[in-house]
Structures are given as structure tokens and as C-alpha cells.
Amino acid sequence: MKKIIIACQIVFVVFFLVKALSHIDLLKQIPFPASLSWNSGDEAIAQTPAKAPTPPPKDITDDDLQKERELLTMLQKKQKDLEARENALKAEEQKIAALKKEVIEKIDALKALETQLNAKLDTEKTQDEKRFKELAKVYEATPPQKAAAMLEKLDVRTAAGITINMKRDRAGLIWGFLAPQKAVEITNEITKATRRAAE
């Protein structure tokens, strides 16, 4: 209880001192006429010094922080611009990723299709070779003049395929009965087929 009373007294004294000091500052600001003076014996107390000129009132439009505010506004705008660009780039990256995935899927599909086509081509090539070998045996058993007449009526690729699979001596006999132009065409096709096989 004593502590509370002492604390209240200290607060009261501090309050009283603050009030007294504020009144003294007010007295200094009141201008006294020159005729009034405080005398201590014969000496006159010097008159109160002239008041310092009060600064003009501050213009509320002048703001010390205006430049900082403008800078902050500019930085916020730049940040929004950067965020917008970043979002646009992310959207573009997502589009590119989706396109890349689509392209990869199409490439994979094309590779699978290519594999299927190659398998079919190999099957057809094998079947063609088998068919040409069987036809070659038939043409070898046919008299040369008749075989030549039949070869001339075939397309060049088929005639070349049959001729390649024939025995040389039998093909040579048939060759003598072919028209020269047809023989040249068949020879060219045989040459091309040989090159393709080598590749």
C-alpha cells in the first residue's frame, strides 16, 4: 500500500513540474511592453529578446515523402508488369510443353506406323520374290520363243523380276527372242533392282 502511495506522489510531482514548465514557456512567449520591467535594486532586467521569426506555414502540397511515394508506385507498377510477363511466359511454356507432348506422341505413332509398313513391305517383297521364282520356273520350262513373247507383254518390273530368278542359260535363250527396246528396258530395271537390293 505504501508503494502505491509513493508512486502516486511521484506521478503527482512529475505532473506538477510538467505543468509549471509549460506555463513558464508560455510566459516567455508573451510580449511585455518596454515600460514594464522587473527591477532588482537599481538594475533593470533586460528586455525580452526579440522573437525569432516564425517560419511560414508549411504548404500541405509539399510532401517530403512525395518522391519516395512516386518511386514506390513506379516499383509496384514494374512488379505488376513483371508478374504479368511471368504469367504470360508460364502460359507459353505450358502451351509449348503441350505441343511438344503432342509432337512426341505423333512421332511415336509415325514410328509405329513405319514399323508396320516396313513389316508389310518386307512381307510383300518376300511374297514377290517367291512368286517371281515360281514364275521363273514356268518360263524356263516354256520354249524360248514363246517365253519371250509372253515377257514382252508383261510390265517391265515383273519381266525383270522373272528374268533375275531364271537360270542364266535359259534366260539367255529367251533373251535372243526379245525385241531390243524391251530387252533394254528389262536390263535397266534389273540394274535398278540390283542397286536397291545392295542398298
CSV table of C-alpha atoms in Angstrom, one decimal:
chain,number,residue,atom,x,y,z
A,1,MET,CA,0.0,0.0,0.0
A,2,LYS,CA,2.9,2.4,0.8
A,3,LYS,CA,4.4,1.7,-2.6
A,4,ILE,CA,1.2,2.8,-4.3
A,5,ILE,CA,1.0,6.0,-2.3
A,6,ILE,CA,4.7,6.8,-3.1
A,7,ALA,CA,4.1,6.0,-6.8
A,8,CYS,CA,1.0,8.3,-6.8
A,9,GLN,CA,3.0,11.1,-5.1
A,10,ILE,CA,5.8,10.8,-7.7
A,11,VAL,CA,3.3,10.9,-10.5
A,12,PHE,CA,1.7,14.0,-9.0
A,13,VAL,CA,5.1,15.8,-8.6
A,14,VAL,CA,6.1,15.0,-12.2
A,15,PHE,CA,2.7,16.2,-13.4
A,16,PHE,CA,3.1,19.4,-11.4
A,17,LEU,CA,6.6,20.0,-12.8
A,18,VAL,CA,5.4,19.5,-16.4
A,19,LYS,CA,2.6,21.9,-15.9
A,20,ALA,CA,4.8,24.5,-14.3
A,21,LEU,CA,7.4,24.2,-17.1
A,22,SER,CA,4.7,24.6,-19.8
A,23,HIS,CA,3.4,27.8,-18.1
A,24,ILE,CA,7.0,29.2,-18.0
A,25,ASP,CA,7.3,28.6,-21.7
A,26,LEU,CA,4.0,30.5,-22.3
A,27,LEU,CA,5.3,33.5,-20.2
A,28,LYS,CA,8.4,33.7,-22.4
A,29,GLN,CA,6.2,34.0,-25.4
A,30,ILE,CA,4.0,36.8,-24.1
A,31,PRO,CA,5.4,40.2,-25.2
A,32,PHE,CA,5.7,42.7,-22.3
A,33,PRO,CA,5.7,46.5,-23.0
A,34,ALA,CA,9.0,48.2,-22.7
A,35,SER,CA,7.7,50.3,-19.8
A,36,LEU,CA,7.3,47.2,-17.7
A,37,SER,CA,10.5,45.8,-16.3
A,38,TRP,CA,11.5,43.6,-13.4
A,39,ASN,CA,13.8,45.6,-11.1
A,40,SER,CA,16.2,44.0,-8.7
A,41,GLY,CA,17.6,47.0,-6.9
A,42,ASP,CA,18.7,49.7,-9.4
A,43,GLU,CA,19.4,47.3,-12.3
A,44,ALA,CA,16.8,46.8,-14.9
A,45,ILE,CA,16.3,43.4,-16.2
A,46,ALA,CA,17.0,43.2,-19.9
A,47,GLN,CA,14.0,43.3,-22.0
A,48,THR,CA,12.9,40.0,-23.5
A,49,PRO,CA,14.8,39.3,-26.7
A,50,ALA,CA,13.1,39.8,-30.0
A,51,LYS,CA,11.2,36.7,-31.0
A,52,ALA,CA,12.7,34.6,-33.8
A,53,PRO,CA,10.7,34.9,-36.9
A,54,THR,CA,8.2,32.1,-37.1
A,55,PRO,CA,8.6,30.0,-40.2
A,56,PRO,CA,5.9,30.4,-42.8
A,57,PRO,CA,3.2,27.7,-42.5
A,58,LYS,CA,4.0,24.6,-44.3
A,59,ASP,CA,2.3,24.0,-47.6
A,60,ILE,CA,0.4,20.8,-47.3
A,61,THR,CA,1.0,20.1,-51.0
A,62,ASP,CA,4.8,19.9,-50.2
A,63,ASP,CA,5.4,16.4,-49.1
A,64,ASP,CA,8.9,15.2,-48.1
A,65,LEU,CA,7.9,11.7,-49.0
A,66,GLN,CA,6.4,12.5,-52.4
A,67,LYS,CA,9.5,11.2,-54.3
A,68,GLU,CA,9.5,8.1,-52.2
A,69,ARG,CA,5.8,7.5,-52.9
A,70,GLU,CA,6.3,8.0,-56.6
A,71,LEU,CA,9.2,5.6,-56.6
A,72,LEU,CA,7.1,3.1,-54.6
A,73,THR,CA,4.3,3.5,-57.1
A,74,MET,CA,6.6,3.0,-60.0
A,75,LEU,CA,8.2,-0.1,-58.4
A,76,GLN,CA,4.7,-1.5,-57.7
A,77,LYS,CA,3.8,-1.0,-61.4
A,78,LYS,CA,7.0,-2.6,-62.6
A,79,GLN,CA,6.4,-5.5,-60.3
A,80,LYS,CA,2.8,-6.0,-61.7
A,81,ASP,CA,4.3,-5.8,-65.2
A,82,LEU,CA,6.9,-8.4,-64.4
A,83,GLU,CA,4.3,-10.6,-62.8
A,84,ALA,CA,2.1,-10.3,-65.9
A,85,ARG,CA,5.0,-11.1,-68.1
A,86,GLU,CA,6.0,-14.1,-65.9
A,87,ASN,CA,2.4,-15.4,-66.1
A,88,ALA,CA,2.4,-15.0,-69.9
A,89,LEU,CA,5.7,-16.9,-70.1
A,90,LYS,CA,4.3,-19.6,-67.9
A,91,ALA,CA,1.3,-19.9,-70.1
A,92,GLU,CA,3.5,-20.0,-73.2
A,93,GLU,CA,5.7,-22.7,-71.5
A,94,GLN,CA,2.6,-24.8,-70.8
A,95,LYS,CA,1.5,-24.4,-74.5
A,96,ILE,CA,4.9,-25.4,-75.7
A,97,ALA,CA,5.0,-28.4,-73.3
A,98,ALA,CA,1.6,-29.5,-74.6
A,99,LEU,CA,2.7,-29.1,-78.2
A,100,LYS,CA,5.9,-30.9,-77.5
A,101,LYS,CA,4.0,-33.8,-75.9
A,102,GLU,CA,1.6,-33.8,-78.9
A,103,VAL,CA,4.5,-33.9,-81.4
A,104,ILE,CA,6.3,-36.7,-79.5
A,105,GLU,CA,3.1,-38.7,-79.5
A,106,LYS,CA,2.7,-38.2,-83.2
A,107,ILE,CA,6.3,-39.1,-83.9
A,108,ASP,CA,5.8,-42.3,-81.8
A,109,ALA,CA,2.7,-43.0,-83.8
A,110,LEU,CA,4.5,-42.4,-87.1
A,111,LYS,CA,7.4,-44.7,-86.0
A,112,ALA,CA,4.9,-47.4,-85.1
A,113,LEU,CA,3.2,-46.9,-88.5
A,114,GLU,CA,6.6,-47.0,-90.2
A,115,THR,CA,7.4,-50.3,-88.4
A,116,GLN,CA,4.1,-51.8,-89.6
A,117,LEU,CA,4.7,-50.5,-93.2
A,118,ASN,CA,8.2,-51.9,-93.2
A,119,ALA,CA,6.9,-55.2,-92.0
A,120,LYS,CA,4.2,-55.2,-94.7
A,121,LEU,CA,6.8,-54.2,-97.4
A,122,ASP,CA,9.1,-57.0,-96.2
A,123,THR,CA,6.2,-59.4,-96.4
A,124,GLU,CA,5.2,-58.2,-99.9
A,125,LYS,CA,8.9,-58.3,-101.0
A,126,THR,CA,9.2,-61.9,-99.8
A,127,GLN,CA,6.0,-62.9,-101.5
A,128,ASP,CA,7.1,-61.1,-104.7
A,129,GLU,CA,10.4,-62.9,-104.7
A,130,LYS,CA,8.6,-66.2,-104.0
A,131,ARG,CA,6.2,-65.5,-106.9
A,132,PHE,CA,9.0,-64.4,-109.3
A,133,LYS,CA,10.9,-67.6,-108.5
A,134,GLU,CA,7.9,-69.8,-109.3
A,135,LEU,CA,7.1,-67.8,-112.5
A,136,ALA,CA,10.8,-68.1,-113.5
A,137,LYS,CA,10.5,-71.9,-113.3
A,138,VAL,CA,7.4,-71.7,-115.5
A,139,TYR,CA,9.2,-69.5,-118.1
A,140,GLU,CA,12.2,-71.8,-118.0
A,141,ALA,CA,10.0,-74.8,-118.9
A,142,THR,CA,8.4,-72.8,-121.8
A,143,PRO,CA,10.0,-72.8,-125.2
A,144,PRO,CA,12.3,-69.7,-125.5
A,145,GLN,CA,10.4,-68.0,-128.4
A,146,LYS,CA,7.0,-68.4,-126.6
A,147,ALA,CA,8.5,-67.2,-123.3
A,148,ALA,CA,10.0,-64.1,-125.0
A,149,ALA,CA,6.6,-63.2,-126.5
A,150,MET,CA,5.0,-63.5,-123.0
A,151,LEU,CA,7.7,-61.4,-121.3
A,152,GLU,CA,7.3,-58.6,-123.9
A,153,LYS,CA,3.6,-58.3,-122.9
A,154,LEU,CA,4.4,-58.0,-119.1
A,155,ASP,CA,5.2,-54.8,-117.4
A,156,VAL,CA,9.0,-54.1,-117.1
A,157,ARG,CA,9.2,-54.7,-113.3
A,158,THR,CA,7.5,-58.1,-113.5
A,159,ALA,CA,9.6,-59.1,-116.5
A,160,ALA,CA,12.8,-58.1,-114.7
A,161,GLY,CA,11.8,-60.0,-111.6
A,162,ILE,CA,11.2,-63.2,-113.5
A,163,THR,CA,14.4,-62.8,-115.6
A,164,ILE,CA,16.5,-62.3,-112.4
A,165,ASN,CA,15.3,-65.6,-110.9
A,166,MET,CA,15.8,-67.6,-114.1
A,167,LYS,CA,18.9,-69.7,-114.8
A,168,ARG,CA,21.4,-67.9,-116.9
A,169,ASP,CA,21.4,-70.2,-119.9
A,170,ARG,CA,17.6,-70.3,-120.1
A,171,ALA,CA,17.4,-66.5,-119.7
A,172,GLY,CA,20.0,-66.1,-122.5
A,173,LEU,CA,17.9,-68.3,-124.8
A,174,ILE,CA,14.8,-66.2,-124.2
A,175,TRP,CA,16.8,-63.0,-124.4
A,176,GLY,CA,17.5,-63.7,-128.1
A,177,PHE,CA,13.8,-63.6,-129.0
A,178,LEU,CA,13.0,-60.3,-127.2
A,179,ALA,CA,12.6,-57.0,-129.1
A,180,PRO,CA,15.7,-54.8,-128.5
A,181,GLN,CA,13.8,-52.0,-126.9
A,182,LYS,CA,12.1,-54.3,-124.4
A,183,ALA,CA,15.4,-56.0,-123.6
A,184,VAL,CA,16.9,-52.6,-122.8
A,185,GLU,CA,14.0,-51.7,-120.5
A,186,ILE,CA,14.2,-55.0,-118.7
A,187,THR,CA,18.0,-54.6,-118.3
A,188,ASN,CA,17.6,-51.1,-116.8
A,189,GLU,CA,15.0,-52.4,-114.4
A,190,ILE,CA,17.3,-55.4,-113.4
A,191,THR,CA,20.1,-52.9,-112.8
A,192,LYS,CA,17.9,-50.7,-110.6
A,193,ALA,CA,16.6,-53.7,-108.6
A,194,THR,CA,20.2,-54.9,-108.0
A,195,ARG,CA,21.2,-51.4,-106.7
A,196,ARG,CA,18.1,-51.3,-104.4
A,197,ALA,CA,19.0,-54.7,-103.1
A,198,ALA,CA,22.6,-53.6,-102.4
A,199,GLU,CA,21.5,-50.5,-100.5
